[in-house]
PDB file of C-alpha atoms in Angstrom:
ATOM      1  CA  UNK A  21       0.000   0.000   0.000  1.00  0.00           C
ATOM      2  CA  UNK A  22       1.236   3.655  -0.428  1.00  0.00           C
ATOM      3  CA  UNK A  23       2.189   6.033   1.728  1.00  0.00           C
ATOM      4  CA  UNK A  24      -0.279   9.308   2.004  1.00  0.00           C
ATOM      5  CA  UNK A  25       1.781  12.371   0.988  1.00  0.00           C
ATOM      6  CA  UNK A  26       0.577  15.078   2.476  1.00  0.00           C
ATOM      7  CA  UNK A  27       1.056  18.781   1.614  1.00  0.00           C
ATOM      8  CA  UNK A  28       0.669  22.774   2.984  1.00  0.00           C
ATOM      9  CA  UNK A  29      -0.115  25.990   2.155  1.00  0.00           C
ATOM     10  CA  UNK A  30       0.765  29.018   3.794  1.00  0.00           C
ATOM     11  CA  UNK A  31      -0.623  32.238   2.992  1.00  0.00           C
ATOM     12  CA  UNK A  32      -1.628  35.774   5.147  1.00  0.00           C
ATOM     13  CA  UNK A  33      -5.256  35.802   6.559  1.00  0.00           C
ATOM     14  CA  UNK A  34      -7.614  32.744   6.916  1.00  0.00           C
ATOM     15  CA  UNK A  35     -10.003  34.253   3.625  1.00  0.00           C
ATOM     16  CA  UNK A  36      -7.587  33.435   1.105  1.00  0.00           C
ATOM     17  CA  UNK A  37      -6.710  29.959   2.660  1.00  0.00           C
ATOM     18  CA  UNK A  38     -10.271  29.580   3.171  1.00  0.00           C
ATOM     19  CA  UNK A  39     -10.873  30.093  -0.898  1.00  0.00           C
ATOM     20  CA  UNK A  40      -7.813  27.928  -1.451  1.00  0.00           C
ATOM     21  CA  UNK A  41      -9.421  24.904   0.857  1.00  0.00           C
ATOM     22  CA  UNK A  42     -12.582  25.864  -1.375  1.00  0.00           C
ATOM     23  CA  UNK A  43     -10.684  25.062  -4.800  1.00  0.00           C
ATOM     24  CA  UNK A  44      -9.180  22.524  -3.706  1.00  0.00           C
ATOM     25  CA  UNK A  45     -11.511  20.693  -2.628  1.00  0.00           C
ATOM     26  CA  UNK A  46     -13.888  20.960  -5.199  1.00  0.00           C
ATOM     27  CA  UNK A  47     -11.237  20.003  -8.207  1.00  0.00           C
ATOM     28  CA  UNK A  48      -9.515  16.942  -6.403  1.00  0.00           C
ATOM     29  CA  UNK A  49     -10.130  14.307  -3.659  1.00  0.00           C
ATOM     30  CA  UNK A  50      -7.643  15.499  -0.922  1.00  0.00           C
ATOM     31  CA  UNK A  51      -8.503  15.453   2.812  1.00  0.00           C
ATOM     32  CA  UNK A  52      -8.258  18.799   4.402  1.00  0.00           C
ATOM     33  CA  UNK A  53      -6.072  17.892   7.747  1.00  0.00           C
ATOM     34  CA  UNK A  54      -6.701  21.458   9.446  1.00  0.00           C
ATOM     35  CA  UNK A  55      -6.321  25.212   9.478  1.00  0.00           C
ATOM     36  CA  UNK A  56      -3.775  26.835  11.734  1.00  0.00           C
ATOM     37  CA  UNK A  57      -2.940  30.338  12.912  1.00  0.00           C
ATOM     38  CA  UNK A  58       1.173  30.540  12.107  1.00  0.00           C
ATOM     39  CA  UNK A  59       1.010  33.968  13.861  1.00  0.00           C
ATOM     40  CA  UNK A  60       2.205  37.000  12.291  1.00  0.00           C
ATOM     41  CA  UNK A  61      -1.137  37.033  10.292  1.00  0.00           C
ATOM     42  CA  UNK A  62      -0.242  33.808   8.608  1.00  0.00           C
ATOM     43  CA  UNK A  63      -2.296  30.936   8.329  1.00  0.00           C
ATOM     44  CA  UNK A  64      -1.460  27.326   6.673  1.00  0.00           C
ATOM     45  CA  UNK A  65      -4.030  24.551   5.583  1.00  0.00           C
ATOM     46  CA  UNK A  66      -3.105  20.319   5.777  1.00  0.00           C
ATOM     47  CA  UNK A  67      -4.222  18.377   2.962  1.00  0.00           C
ATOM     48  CA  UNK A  68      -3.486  14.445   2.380  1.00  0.00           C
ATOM     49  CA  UNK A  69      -3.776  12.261  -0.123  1.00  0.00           C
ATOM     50  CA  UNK A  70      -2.527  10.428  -3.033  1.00  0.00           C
ATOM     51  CA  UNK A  71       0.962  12.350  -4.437  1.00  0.00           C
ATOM     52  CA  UNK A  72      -0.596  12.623  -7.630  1.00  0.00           C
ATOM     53  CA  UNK A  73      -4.127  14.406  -5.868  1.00  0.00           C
ATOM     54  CA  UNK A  74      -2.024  16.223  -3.272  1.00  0.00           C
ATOM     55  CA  UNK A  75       0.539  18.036  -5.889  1.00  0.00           C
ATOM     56  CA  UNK A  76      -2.375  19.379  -8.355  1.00  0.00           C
ATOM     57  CA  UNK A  77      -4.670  20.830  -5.304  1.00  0.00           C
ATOM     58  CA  UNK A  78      -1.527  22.500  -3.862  1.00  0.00           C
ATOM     59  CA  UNK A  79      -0.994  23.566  -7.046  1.00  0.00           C
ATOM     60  CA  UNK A  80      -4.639  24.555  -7.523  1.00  0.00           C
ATOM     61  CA  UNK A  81      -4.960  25.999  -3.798  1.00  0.00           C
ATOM     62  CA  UNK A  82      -1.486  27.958  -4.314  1.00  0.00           C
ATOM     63  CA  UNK A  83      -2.549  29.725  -7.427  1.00  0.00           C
ATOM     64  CA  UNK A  84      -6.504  30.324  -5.839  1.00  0.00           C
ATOM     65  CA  UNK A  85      -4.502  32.322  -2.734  1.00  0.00           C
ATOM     66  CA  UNK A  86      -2.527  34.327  -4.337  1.00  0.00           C
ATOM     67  CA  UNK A  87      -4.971  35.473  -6.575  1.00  0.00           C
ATOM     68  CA  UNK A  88      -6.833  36.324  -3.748  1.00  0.00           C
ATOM     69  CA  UNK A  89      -4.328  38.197  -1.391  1.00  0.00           C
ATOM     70  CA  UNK A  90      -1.627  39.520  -3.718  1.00  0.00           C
ATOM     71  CA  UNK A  91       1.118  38.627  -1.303  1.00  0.00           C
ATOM     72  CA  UNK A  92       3.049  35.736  -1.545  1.00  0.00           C
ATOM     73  CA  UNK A  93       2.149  32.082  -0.759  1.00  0.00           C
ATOM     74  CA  UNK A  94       4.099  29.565  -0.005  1.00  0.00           C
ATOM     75  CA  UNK A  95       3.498  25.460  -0.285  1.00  0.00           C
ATOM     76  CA  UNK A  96       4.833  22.633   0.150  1.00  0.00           C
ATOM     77  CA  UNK A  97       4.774  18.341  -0.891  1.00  0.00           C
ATOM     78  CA  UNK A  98       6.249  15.502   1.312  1.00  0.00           C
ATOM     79  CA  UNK A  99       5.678  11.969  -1.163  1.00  0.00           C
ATOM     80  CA  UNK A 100       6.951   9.840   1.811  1.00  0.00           C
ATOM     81  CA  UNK A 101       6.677  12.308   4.970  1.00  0.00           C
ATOM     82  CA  UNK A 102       8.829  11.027   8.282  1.00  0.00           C
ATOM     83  CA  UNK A 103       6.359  10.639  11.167  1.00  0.00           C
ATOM     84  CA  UNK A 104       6.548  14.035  12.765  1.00  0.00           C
ATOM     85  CA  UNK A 105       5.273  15.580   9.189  1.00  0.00           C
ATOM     86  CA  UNK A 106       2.346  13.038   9.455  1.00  0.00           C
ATOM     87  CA  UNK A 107       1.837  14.032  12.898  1.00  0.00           C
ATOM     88  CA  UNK A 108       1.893  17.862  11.846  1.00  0.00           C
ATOM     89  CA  UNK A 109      -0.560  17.262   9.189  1.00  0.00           C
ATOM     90  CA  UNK A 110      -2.999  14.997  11.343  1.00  0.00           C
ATOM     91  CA  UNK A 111      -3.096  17.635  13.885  1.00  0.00           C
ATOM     92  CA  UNK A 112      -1.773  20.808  12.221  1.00  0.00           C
ATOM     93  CA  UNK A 113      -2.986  22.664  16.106  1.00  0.00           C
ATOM     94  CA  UNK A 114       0.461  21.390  17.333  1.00  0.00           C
ATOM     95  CA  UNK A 115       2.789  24.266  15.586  1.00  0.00           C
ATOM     96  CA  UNK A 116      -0.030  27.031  15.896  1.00  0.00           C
ATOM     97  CA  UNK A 117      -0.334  29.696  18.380  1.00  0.00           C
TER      98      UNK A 117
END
């Protein structure tokens, strides 16, 4: 069986991350892990999945927060994440403030 890779999106305010989760969501089957507050008005989303699923809705979410903020967004992919990136992603509330 494959691993889940799981990947993030980071972007300042919860609307645009909220439209991003929106996007994603409805243009692939990934499985929103969780919202955090990063602090410093940032906020990141979790989403898992199959590499394949979780690459085009970061992607897709990326793109959807940008255009919504202006400011830059950052993401990120693990295809095989170590443990403690699994554990982030099932409970993303760990690294927020």
């Amino acid at each position: 069986m494959a691993r889940t890779a799981v990947g993030f999106i980071e972007a300042e305010g919860f609307v645009p991350i909220f439209d991003a989760v929106d996007a994603m969501t409805k243009a692939t089957e990934v499985d929103v892990r969780g919202t955090v507050r990063l602090g410093g008005g940032l906020v990141a989303v979790a989403v898992s999945g199959e590499l394949a699923t979780v690459e085009e809705a970061v992607e897709i979410g990326e793109e959807t927060a940008r255009a919504i903020s202006g400011r830059n967004v950052k993401s990120i992919v693990f295809a095989s994440p170590a443990e403690p990136v699994l554990a982030i992603a099932g409970d993303v509330t760990i690294i927020g403030s």
